[in-house]
Amino acid sequence: MAPRARDLQLTALARKTSDDAGEEESLLSAYDDDNPHNLRRIQVAVAGMTCAACSNSVESALRSLDGVVTASVALLQNKADVSFNSSLLKDEDIINAIEDAGFEAEILPDPSATRSKPQGTLIGQFTIGGMTCAACVNSVEGILRNLPGVKKAVVALATSLGEVEYDPSLISKDDIVNAIEDAGFESSFVQSNEQDKILLGVSGIASEMDVQLLTEILRNLKGVRQFSIDQTAQDLEIHFDPELLGPRKVVDEIESGSSRKLKLFVKNPYARMSSKDLEESSNVFRLFTVSFFLSVPLLFMRVVCPRIPLLYSLLLRRCGPFQMGDWLKLVLVTVVQFIIGKRFYVAAGRALRNGSTNMDVLVALGTSASYFYSVWALLYGAITGFWSPRYFETSAMLITFVLLGKYLESLAKGKTSDAIRKLVELTPATATLLIKDTGGKVVGEREIDALLIEPGDILKVLPGTKVPADGSVVWGSSYVNESMVTGESAPVLKEINSPVIGGTINLHGSLHIEANRVGSNTVLSQIISLVETAQMSKAPIQKFADFIASIFVPTVITLALLTLLGWYLAGVLGAYPKEWLPENGNYFVFSLMFAISVVVIACPCALGLATPTAIMVATGVGAKNGVLIKGGDALERGQKIKYVIFDKTGTLTQGKASVTTAKVFSSMDRGEFLTLVASAEASSEHPLAKAILEYARHFHFFDDLTDMKDGHNKSFGWLLDVSDFSALPGQGVQCFIDGKKILVGNRKLMAENCVSVSEHVENFVVELEESAKTGILVAYDNDLIGVLGIADPLKREAAVVIEGLKKMDINPVMVTGDNWRTARAVAKEVGITDVRAEVMPAGKADVVRSLQKGGSVVAMVGDGINDSPGLAAADVGMAIGAGTDIAIEAADYVLMRSSLEDVITAIDLSRKTLSRIRWNYVFAMTYNVVAIPVAAGVFFPSLRIKLPPWVAGACMALSSVSVVCSSLLLRRYRKPRLTTLLEITVEE
């Protein structure tokens, strides 16, 4: 490990203290002193919230308090985050406000009190070089899991990555790297899920004075907790307080403090990792090429030269104690054995030092036995004149074939790295930041590193350039090409409030966007993370293969020793004639060749590669076809799916409701009726409320809601004043207008408020529901005054996909909490006969579990927060890419194009991948099951069949090559296409 010049310091503080804890406390105290408003931030556990309306009530109660600066409520975490002026409010006031709103509250421990001591665990990624087979993986995993503070460790051979969950208070990332390197492997830290750390590259460091200057700047920079400088690699790692500093401010302060002598840039961990994979692949190819060109003359001398008298006579010419041919073989093989083959000795020594055995042990043992026996035979012949057979070419050919297998393996690995590299390259290197004054007027522009963008930044995107971050449009309109992320070739119109994805291309007009997701939260970063995570997980079939591989090597060595001993004793005891012995050979030499062939031909490499290479290629193929796969276990379960459960709204339907019918059952005119309904729904955030508002405004003004943001419409002068608004989950909304109660909702809402529904109104609602529409009843002053019919159009491919699943012997099921008639009408339209009701609170999860009782594998397709329990409970969760982050997190597959056709693609790809894995195991096991007895000479007495060691080496390498090539065939995968005849075919 190269020596590192590290300087670890805590930030210099306003007053000196005796220990680190005191220094951290001083830093926080200094921050509080600088705050003129005595700002205090607390987190509160809130119990009793069941829906978005509850969280809105809590937020409203908090924001109404005099002194509260910000208040946000997380429904799923049952938590509120509140910043307030401590001179105006106390903690008890916050608690009382929440409890007065009807909920239970409790102050959580102050985050600032634990800031200096990390809580919980971190998940870090580490590159691990030098692994060659499943035994290496098991060895590294065992080392990592035994480290103090390590909770979990998973290592992937295919990507040479390890993912470690560890407690940073007990062990550091450097300790983990050192433990891996002490075991004989190469390692480096890639990244972790820390949100208060940044890794920067520094240019301009020419002397120790520059290092001292950088150190002094960082010591005086308020908010820096600690930093480390790697002068050799010119890396700077900084841990900072995110409430005081951001990455861009860190860079600005260092560059300005050094008078621009030092230049900093953010290092992308994925780019560094991809370059390492490319370097490894190039190195293996170079070694294979040299070994191949050195081995060809050896094979030529053994096979071809004896048939060419002139050349053969030159090889037989004596030169000192040996023949010319022997000298040539000795020199060529020595180079291959100890220079090119050095890596196998190093890896074998590493494995033995860790108390394990792997493929490298077999390669080193087999080639060493062949090489050193040949050298011994050569020296023995020179001394005694008794020349035994030499097998120099065996070790050279074996090393060459093994390197060929490793190169093909690196090519398969490189496909994932290449995909990651291309995803990284989608994000531009720089972005144009708009600088605004306090009044919001743009006063200038500044070019910044795209990795330094912070939430809330306003960025300028010119025509033909890439969108630098996820966000929303705040000015301008243009068409954006999103095909590189969503796969849809048609450009998408972006106007004010439209969301944009980082890495997509702005085609025509200029845009100003507000960044809202940066760093690891962006869509591209999440895609990269999913692609990587898929390589880290192991399918159950792979875990079994790893176990077989771990005991395979000792078994093979035992078989080789038994082969050697058996043939030798049989010869000594006269069990076979001397005519079987090679020319100038003896019983030991004859027995040794069988033993070497057994060692050489029996290798667990192919067995260890069978699953990870297929999963790796399938992951890349899936991403290319719009399906992100989170792991090998998801692929294995995906091919066994018996039921697919579909959420209705937003999954089978487009998720964009629109009013299709407005029927008034009173003397009120249509305009007055729609004004009343729209005014009542203006404070609601429900999708149906937005549909009603849009319909009402279009009726009045023939206009669209282009200036609506987040569904808030309180500025519209035509809306009536509303009081005592409340949203009733599962029923509708109620409020008062002009002192009279207005109800907008379903039958249950009307019944609970004693509003009678006449027969002809009921018939009208039933007619709507039977035509797959939702009927919304409206009552004013306890009289039913009208009905709205709202429809959510089906996705165009829904019916075709359902029919396709049936042809794949998969049973589609629809689950919804909607009106039963509407649900059945939608199900009938798409061809689903099995419809289940979503009963809260467990909802879809209960439906999933009911189908799983018979042992069936159940898949769930959904897009919303309410779908996440079902996605998590299902054997295979499939989240619509346009859905919520929580749904995507709970799923095993992410359908990036939000197309239901990708459900079939995901299942079909799972089946093809598992089929390919099974074929891989057939290839891997066939060589071992059939070839080991042949190599051991089982058939020699009857059929005179034997495998020379160099042929055995070729067979061993061929097993790995066949497995890798078999996996690479998955790259030819073409997703199923549903034709107009609803027949599943494969695209040519």
PDB file of N, CA and C in Angstrom, residues 127-204:
ATOM      1  N   THR A 127     -13.779  -1.316  -3.737  1.00  0.00           N
ATOM      2  CA  THR A 127     -13.280  -2.154  -4.820  1.00  0.00           C
ATOM      3  C   THR A 127     -12.359  -3.205  -4.211  1.00  0.00           C
ATOM      4  N   ILE A 128     -12.412  -4.421  -4.748  1.00  0.00           N
ATOM      5  CA  ILE A 128     -11.586  -5.522  -4.245  1.00  0.00           C
ATOM      6  C   ILE A 128     -10.922  -6.183  -5.447  1.00  0.00           C
ATOM      7  N   GLY A 129      -9.630  -5.982  -5.577  1.00  0.00           N
ATOM      8  CA  GLY A 129      -8.884  -6.551  -6.692  1.00  0.00           C
ATOM      9  C   GLY A 129      -8.195  -7.835  -6.301  1.00  0.00           C
ATOM     10  N   GLY A 130      -8.011  -8.727  -7.276  1.00  0.00           N
ATOM     11  CA  GLY A 130      -7.289  -9.969  -7.015  1.00  0.00           C
ATOM     12  C   GLY A 130      -8.177 -11.167  -6.794  1.00  0.00           C
ATOM     13  N   MET A 131      -9.510 -10.986  -6.773  1.00  0.00           N
ATOM     14  CA  MET A 131     -10.410 -12.130  -6.618  1.00  0.00           C
ATOM     15  C   MET A 131     -10.511 -12.876  -7.945  1.00  0.00           C
ATOM     16  N   THR A 132     -10.462 -14.191  -7.879  1.00  0.00           N
ATOM     17  CA  THR A 132     -10.473 -14.977  -9.112  1.00  0.00           C
ATOM     18  C   THR A 132     -11.602 -15.991  -9.183  1.00  0.00           C
ATOM     19  N   CYS A 133     -12.184 -16.349  -8.054  1.00  0.00           N
ATOM     20  CA  CYS A 133     -13.247 -17.354  -8.086  1.00  0.00           C
ATOM     21  C   CYS A 133     -14.117 -17.214  -6.845  1.00  0.00           C
ATOM     22  N   ALA A 134     -15.106 -18.093  -6.744  1.00  0.00           N
ATOM     23  CA  ALA A 134     -16.052 -18.016  -5.634  1.00  0.00           C
ATOM     24  C   ALA A 134     -15.374 -18.228  -4.286  1.00  0.00           C
ATOM     25  N   ALA A 135     -14.291 -19.017  -4.260  1.00  0.00           N
ATOM     26  CA  ALA A 135     -13.585 -19.232  -3.001  1.00  0.00           C
ATOM     27  C   ALA A 135     -12.975 -17.929  -2.492  1.00  0.00           C
ATOM     28  N   CYS A 136     -12.484 -17.095  -3.400  1.00  0.00           N
ATOM     29  CA  CYS A 136     -11.960 -15.775  -3.007  1.00  0.00           C
ATOM     30  C   CYS A 136     -13.070 -14.920  -2.401  1.00  0.00           C
ATOM     31  N   VAL A 137     -14.225 -14.952  -3.035  1.00  0.00           N
ATOM     32  CA  VAL A 137     -15.365 -14.184  -2.530  1.00  0.00           C
ATOM     33  C   VAL A 137     -15.719 -14.614  -1.116  1.00  0.00           C
ATOM     34  N   ASN A 138     -15.805 -15.925  -0.908  1.00  0.00           N
ATOM     35  CA  ASN A 138     -16.125 -16.429   0.425  1.00  0.00           C
ATOM     36  C   ASN A 138     -15.076 -16.025   1.444  1.00  0.00           C
ATOM     37  N   SER A 139     -13.805 -16.035   1.023  1.00  0.00           N
ATOM     38  CA  SER A 139     -12.720 -15.665   1.928  1.00  0.00           C
ATOM     39  C   SER A 139     -12.827 -14.205   2.344  1.00  0.00           C
ATOM     40  N   VAL A 140     -13.052 -13.302   1.356  1.00  0.00           N
ATOM     41  CA  VAL A 140     -13.146 -11.873   1.660  1.00  0.00           C
ATOM     42  C   VAL A 140     -14.374 -11.593   2.516  1.00  0.00           C
ATOM     43  N   GLU A 141     -15.500 -12.221   2.179  1.00  0.00           N
ATOM     44  CA  GLU A 141     -16.707 -12.014   2.980  1.00  0.00           C
ATOM     45  C   GLU A 141     -16.488 -12.459   4.425  1.00  0.00           C
ATOM     46  N   GLY A 142     -15.808 -13.584   4.597  1.00  0.00           N
ATOM     47  CA  GLY A 142     -15.535 -14.061   5.943  1.00  0.00           C
ATOM     48  C   GLY A 142     -14.654 -13.100   6.727  1.00  0.00           C
ATOM     49  N   ILE A 143     -13.641 -12.530   6.068  1.00  0.00           N
ATOM     50  CA  ILE A 143     -12.750 -11.566   6.718  1.00  0.00           C
ATOM     51  C   ILE A 143     -13.519 -10.325   7.137  1.00  0.00           C
ATOM     52  N   LEU A 144     -14.358  -9.817   6.226  1.00  0.00           N
ATOM     53  CA  LEU A 144     -15.103  -8.593   6.515  1.00  0.00           C
ATOM     54  C   LEU A 144     -16.123  -8.809   7.632  1.00  0.00           C
ATOM     55  N   ARG A 145     -16.815  -9.923   7.612  1.00  0.00           N
ATOM     56  CA  ARG A 145     -17.861 -10.160   8.601  1.00  0.00           C
ATOM     57  C   ARG A 145     -17.303 -10.364  10.003  1.00  0.00           C
ATOM     58  N   ASN A 146     -16.040 -10.733  10.083  1.00  0.00           N
ATOM     59  CA  ASN A 146     -15.421 -10.935  11.395  1.00  0.00           C
ATOM     60  C   ASN A 146     -14.817  -9.661  11.966  1.00  0.00           C
ATOM     61  N   LEU A 147     -14.849  -8.566  11.210  1.00  0.00           N
ATOM     62  CA  LEU A 147     -14.294  -7.311  11.710  1.00  0.00           C
ATOM     63  C   LEU A 147     -15.237  -6.707  12.751  1.00  0.00           C
ATOM     64  N   PRO A 148     -14.705  -6.144  13.821  1.00  0.00           N
ATOM     65  CA  PRO A 148     -15.576  -5.501  14.817  1.00  0.00           C
ATOM     66  C   PRO A 148     -16.274  -4.287  14.219  1.00  0.00           C
ATOM     67  N   GLY A 149     -17.568  -4.198  14.423  1.00  0.00           N
ATOM     68  CA  GLY A 149     -18.326  -3.065  13.905  1.00  0.00           C
ATOM     69  C   GLY A 149     -18.976  -3.318  12.563  1.00  0.00           C
ATOM     70  N   VAL A 150     -18.606  -4.411  11.880  1.00  0.00           N
ATOM     71  CA  VAL A 150     -19.206  -4.735  10.581  1.00  0.00           C
ATOM     72  C   VAL A 150     -20.476  -5.539  10.814  1.00  0.00           C
ATOM     73  N   LYS A 151     -21.602  -5.007  10.329  1.00  0.00           N
ATOM     74  CA  LYS A 151     -22.895  -5.658  10.507  1.00  0.00           C
ATOM     75  C   LYS A 151     -23.195  -6.647   9.373  1.00  0.00           C
ATOM     76  N   LYS A 152     -22.779  -6.271   8.170  1.00  0.00           N
ATOM     77  CA  LYS A 152     -23.115  -7.079   7.006  1.00  0.00           C
ATOM     78  C   LYS A 152     -22.085  -6.819   5.919  1.00  0.00           C
ATOM     79  N   ALA A 153     -21.742  -7.849   5.163  1.00  0.00           N
ATOM     80  CA  ALA A 153     -20.784  -7.685   4.064  1.00  0.00           C
ATOM     81  C   ALA A 153     -21.183  -8.607   2.924  1.00  0.00           C
ATOM     82  N   VAL A 154     -21.261  -8.045   1.727  1.00  0.00           N
ATOM     83  CA  VAL A 154     -21.573  -8.816   0.519  1.00  0.00           C
ATOM     84  C   VAL A 154     -20.529  -8.466  -0.529  1.00  0.00           C
ATOM     85  N   VAL A 155     -19.960  -9.487  -1.158  1.00  0.00           N
ATOM     86  CA  VAL A 155     -18.908  -9.288  -2.149  1.00  0.00           C
ATOM     87  C   VAL A 155     -19.364  -9.887  -3.468  1.00  0.00           C
ATOM     88  N   ALA A 156     -19.143  -9.154  -4.559  1.00  0.00           N
ATOM     89  CA  ALA A 156     -19.524  -9.617  -5.896  1.00  0.00           C
ATOM     90  C   ALA A 156     -18.273  -9.858  -6.717  1.00  0.00           C
ATOM     91  N   LEU A 157     -18.115 -11.095  -7.178  1.00  0.00           N
ATOM     92  CA  LEU A 157     -16.963 -11.434  -8.014  1.00  0.00           C
ATOM     93  C   LEU A 157     -17.040 -10.729  -9.360  1.00  0.00           C
ATOM     94  N   ALA A 158     -18.241 -10.677  -9.927  1.00  0.00           N
ATOM     95  CA  ALA A 158     -18.391 -10.151 -11.285  1.00  0.00           C
ATOM     96  C   ALA A 158     -17.978  -8.694 -11.402  1.00  0.00           C
ATOM     97  N   THR A 159     -18.223  -7.890 -10.365  1.00  0.00           N
ATOM     98  CA  THR A 159     -17.906  -6.462 -10.427  1.00  0.00           C
ATOM     99  C   THR A 159     -16.721  -6.079  -9.563  1.00  0.00           C
ATOM    100  N   SER A 160     -16.130  -7.062  -8.854  1.00  0.00           N
ATOM    101  CA  SER A 160     -14.989  -6.792  -7.956  1.00  0.00           C
ATOM    102  C   SER A 160     -15.340  -5.702  -6.948  1.00  0.00           C
ATOM    103  N   LEU A 161     -16.575  -5.758  -6.445  1.00  0.00           N
ATOM    104  CA  LEU A 161     -17.047  -4.773  -5.481  1.00  0.00           C
ATOM    105  C   LEU A 161     -17.486  -5.464  -4.195  1.00  0.00           C
ATOM    106  N   GLY A 162     -17.295  -4.780  -3.088  1.00  0.00           N
ATOM    107  CA  GLY A 162     -17.826  -5.234  -1.813  1.00  0.00           C
ATOM    108  C   GLY A 162     -18.687  -4.144  -1.208  1.00  0.00           C
ATOM    109  N   GLU A 163     -19.815  -4.531  -0.649  1.00  0.00           N
ATOM    110  CA  GLU A 163     -20.699  -3.577   0.022  1.00  0.00           C
ATOM    111  C   GLU A 163     -20.740  -3.953   1.495  1.00  0.00           C
ATOM    112  N   VAL A 164     -20.335  -3.018   2.354  1.00  0.00           N
ATOM    113  CA  VAL A 164     -20.162  -3.300   3.773  1.00  0.00           C
ATOM    114  C   VAL A 164     -21.025  -2.348   4.588  1.00  0.00           C
ATOM    115  N   GLU A 165     -21.828  -2.900   5.464  1.00  0.00           N
ATOM    116  CA  GLU A 165     -22.583  -2.095   6.419  1.00  0.00           C
ATOM    117  C   GLU A 165     -21.817  -2.115   7.737  1.00  0.00           C
ATOM    118  N   TYR A 166     -21.420  -0.940   8.211  1.00  0.00           N
ATOM    119  CA  TYR A 166     -20.550  -0.905   9.387  1.00  0.00           C
ATOM    120  C   TYR A 166     -20.900   0.270  10.291  1.00  0.00           C
ATOM    121  N   ASP A 167     -20.487   0.145  11.536  1.00  0.00           N
ATOM    122  CA  ASP A 167     -20.685   1.185  12.534  1.00  0.00           C
ATOM    123  C   ASP A 167     -19.454   2.077  12.546  1.00  0.00           C
ATOM    124  N   PRO A 168     -19.561   3.330  12.083  1.00  0.00           N
ATOM    125  CA  PRO A 168     -18.378   4.190  11.979  1.00  0.00           C
ATOM    126  C   PRO A 168     -17.764   4.547  13.326  1.00  0.00           C
ATOM    127  N   SER A 169     -18.502   4.319  14.426  1.00  0.00           N
ATOM    128  CA  SER A 169     -17.926   4.599  15.734  1.00  0.00           C
ATOM    129  C   SER A 169     -17.001   3.472  16.200  1.00  0.00           C
ATOM    130  N   LEU A 170     -17.086   2.302  15.532  1.00  0.00           N
ATOM    131  CA  LEU A 170     -16.255   1.162  15.904  1.00  0.00           C
ATOM    132  C   LEU A 170     -15.170   0.851  14.884  1.00  0.00           C
ATOM    133  N   ILE A 171     -15.423   1.167  13.630  1.00  0.00           N
ATOM    134  CA  ILE A 171     -14.457   0.862  12.581  1.00  0.00           C
ATOM    135  C   ILE A 171     -14.579   1.890  11.474  1.00  0.00           C
ATOM    136  N   SER A 172     -13.467   2.262  10.889  1.00  0.00           N
ATOM    137  CA  SER A 172     -13.470   3.248   9.811  1.00  0.00           C
ATOM    138  C   SER A 172     -13.323   2.555   8.465  1.00  0.00           C
ATOM    139  N   LYS A 173     -13.555   3.306   7.413  1.00  0.00           N
ATOM    140  CA  LYS A 173     -13.399   2.741   6.078  1.00  0.00           C
ATOM    141  C   LYS A 173     -11.950   2.378   5.795  1.00  0.00           C
ATOM    142  N   ASP A 174     -10.997   3.135   6.372  1.00  0.00           N
ATOM    143  CA  ASP A 174      -9.588   2.804   6.195  1.00  0.00           C
ATOM    144  C   ASP A 174      -9.247   1.478   6.861  1.00  0.00           C
ATOM    145  N   ASP A 175      -9.872   1.199   8.008  1.00  0.00           N
ATOM    146  CA  ASP A 175      -9.657  -0.090   8.676  1.00  0.00           C
ATOM    147  C   ASP A 175     -10.142  -1.231   7.797  1.00  0.00           C
ATOM    148  N   ILE A 176     -11.267  -1.014   7.123  1.00  0.00           N
ATOM    149  CA  ILE A 176     -11.816  -2.048   6.238  1.00  0.00           C
ATOM    150  C   ILE A 176     -10.888  -2.272   5.058  1.00  0.00           C
ATOM    151  N   VAL A 177     -10.409  -1.180   4.456  1.00  0.00           N
ATOM    152  CA  VAL A 177      -9.466  -1.297   3.337  1.00  0.00           C
ATOM    153  C   VAL A 177      -8.208  -2.039   3.775  1.00  0.00           C
ATOM    154  N   ASN A 178      -7.679  -1.682   4.958  1.00  0.00           N
ATOM    155  CA  ASN A 178      -6.457  -2.325   5.450  1.00  0.00           C
ATOM    156  C   ASN A 178      -6.671  -3.813   5.705  1.00  0.00           C
ATOM    157  N   ALA A 179      -7.850  -4.173   6.224  1.00  0.00           N
ATOM    158  CA  ALA A 179      -8.131  -5.588   6.486  1.00  0.00           C
ATOM    159  C   ALA A 179      -8.154  -6.389   5.187  1.00  0.00           C
ATOM    160  N   ILE A 180      -8.730  -5.804   4.139  1.00  0.00           N
ATOM    161  CA  ILE A 180      -8.767  -6.491   2.844  1.00  0.00           C
ATOM    162  C   ILE A 180      -7.359  -6.620   2.276  1.00  0.00           C
ATOM    163  N   GLU A 181      -6.569  -5.551   2.390  1.00  0.00           N
ATOM    164  CA  GLU A 181      -5.213  -5.587   1.852  1.00  0.00           C
ATOM    165  C   GLU A 181      -4.313  -6.519   2.671  1.00  0.00           C
ATOM    166  N   ASP A 182      -4.533  -6.585   3.984  1.00  0.00           N
ATOM    167  CA  ASP A 182      -3.755  -7.510   4.813  1.00  0.00           C
ATOM    168  C   ASP A 182      -4.020  -8.960   4.430  1.00  0.00           C
ATOM    169  N   ALA A 183      -5.205  -9.207   3.875  1.00  0.00           N
ATOM    170  CA  ALA A 183      -5.533 -10.556   3.423  1.00  0.00           C
ATOM    171  C   ALA A 183      -4.935 -10.868   2.060  1.00  0.00           C
ATOM    172  N   GLY A 184      -4.243  -9.886   1.469  1.00  0.00           N
ATOM    173  CA  GLY A 184      -3.565 -10.116   0.197  1.00  0.00           C
ATOM    174  C   GLY A 184      -4.302  -9.627  -1.019  1.00  0.00           C
ATOM    175  N   PHE A 185      -5.439  -8.953  -0.843  1.00  0.00           N
ATOM    176  CA  PHE A 185      -6.191  -8.426  -1.977  1.00  0.00           C
ATOM    177  C   PHE A 185      -5.962  -6.916  -2.084  1.00  0.00           C
ATOM    178  N   GLU A 186      -6.239  -6.373  -3.248  1.00  0.00           N
ATOM    179  CA  GLU A 186      -6.157  -4.930  -3.436  1.00  0.00           C
ATOM    180  C   GLU A 186      -7.517  -4.322  -3.125  1.00  0.00           C
ATOM    181  N   SER A 187      -7.502  -3.133  -2.529  1.00  0.00           N
ATOM    182  CA  SER A 187      -8.779  -2.533  -2.157  1.00  0.00           C
ATOM    183  C   SER A 187      -8.668  -1.023  -2.138  1.00  0.00           C
ATOM    184  N   SER A 188      -9.791  -0.385  -2.390  1.00  0.00           N
ATOM    185  CA  SER A 188      -9.908   1.069  -2.246  1.00  0.00           C
ATOM    186  C   SER A 188     -11.359   1.408  -1.964  1.00  0.00           C
ATOM    187  N   PHE A 189     -11.563   2.506  -1.279  1.00  0.00           N
ATOM    188  CA  PHE A 189     -12.911   2.967  -0.932  1.00  0.00           C
ATOM    189  C   PHE A 189     -13.538   3.664  -2.126  1.00  0.00           C
ATOM    190  N   VAL A 190     -14.815   3.373  -2.398  1.00  0.00           N
ATOM    191  CA  VAL A 190     -15.528   4.012  -3.511  1.00  0.00           C
ATOM    192  C   VAL A 190     -16.427   5.126  -2.993  1.00  0.00           C
ATOM    193  N   GLN A 191     -17.373   4.782  -2.146  1.00  0.00           N
ATOM    194  CA  GLN A 191     -18.308   5.772  -1.634  1.00  0.00           C
ATOM    195  C   GLN A 191     -19.123   5.154  -0.512  1.00  0.00           C
ATOM    196  N   SER A 192     -19.810   6.021   0.242  1.00  0.00           N
ATOM    197  CA  SER A 192     -20.733   5.551   1.272  1.00  0.00           C
ATOM    198  C   SER A 192     -21.990   6.395   1.201  1.00  0.00           C
ATOM    199  N   ASN A 193     -22.955   6.069   2.048  1.00  0.00           N
ATOM    200  CA  ASN A 193     -24.210   6.823   2.048  1.00  0.00           C
ATOM    201  C   ASN A 193     -24.172   8.018   2.990  1.00  0.00           C
ATOM    202  N   GLU A 194     -22.964   8.458   3.381  1.00  0.00           N
ATOM    203  CA  GLU A 194     -22.850   9.673   4.181  1.00  0.00           C
ATOM    204  C   GLU A 194     -23.292  10.879   3.349  1.00  0.00           C
ATOM    205  N   GLN A 195     -24.045  11.768   3.966  1.00  0.00           N
ATOM    206  CA  GLN A 195     -24.535  12.945   3.260  1.00  0.00           C
ATOM    207  C   GLN A 195     -23.735  14.203   3.605  1.00  0.00           C
ATOM    208  N   ASP A 196     -22.756  14.080   4.500  1.00  0.00           N
ATOM    209  CA  ASP A 196     -22.000  15.254   4.938  1.00  0.00           C
ATOM    210  C   ASP A 196     -20.523  15.115   4.613  1.00  0.00           C
ATOM    211  N   LYS A 197     -20.240  14.510   3.457  1.00  0.00           N
ATOM    212  CA  LYS A 197     -18.858  14.275   3.082  1.00  0.00           C
ATOM    213  C   LYS A 197     -18.705  14.540   1.594  1.00  0.00           C
ATOM    214  N   ILE A 198     -17.531  15.035   1.205  1.00  0.00           N
ATOM    215  CA  ILE A 198     -17.256  15.264  -0.205  1.00  0.00           C
ATOM    216  C   ILE A 198     -15.815  14.891  -0.492  1.00  0.00           C
ATOM    217  N   LEU A 199     -15.589  14.268  -1.641  1.00  0.00           N
ATOM    218  CA  LEU A 199     -14.247  13.898  -2.080  1.00  0.00           C
ATOM    219  C   LEU A 199     -13.881  14.777  -3.264  1.00  0.00           C
ATOM    220  N   LEU A 200     -12.799  15.507  -3.125  1.00  0.00           N
ATOM    221  CA  LEU A 200     -12.374  16.474  -4.134  1.00  0.00           C
ATOM    222  C   LEU A 200     -10.994  16.122  -4.660  1.00  0.00           C
ATOM    223  N   GLY A 201     -10.791  16.401  -5.940  1.00  0.00           N
ATOM    224  CA  GLY A 201      -9.457  16.363  -6.507  1.00  0.00           C
ATOM    225  C   GLY A 201      -8.871  17.767  -6.461  1.00  0.00           C
ATOM    226  N   VAL A 202      -7.580  17.863  -6.146  1.00  0.00           N
ATOM    227  CA  VAL A 202      -6.924  19.163  -5.987  1.00  0.00           C
ATOM    228  C   VAL A 202      -5.787  19.267  -6.989  1.00  0.00           C
ATOM    229  N   SER A 203      -5.787  20.313  -7.778  1.00  0.00           N
ATOM    230  CA  SER A 203      -4.665  20.595  -8.667  1.00  0.00           C
ATOM    231  C   SER A 203      -4.010  21.895  -8.219  1.00  0.00           C
ATOM    232  N   GLY A 204      -2.707  21.978  -8.402  1.00  0.00           N
ATOM    233  CA  GLY A 204      -1.983  23.179  -8.005  1.00  0.00           C
ATOM    234  C   GLY A 204      -1.086  22.969  -6.797  1.00  0.00           C
TER     235      GLY A 204
END
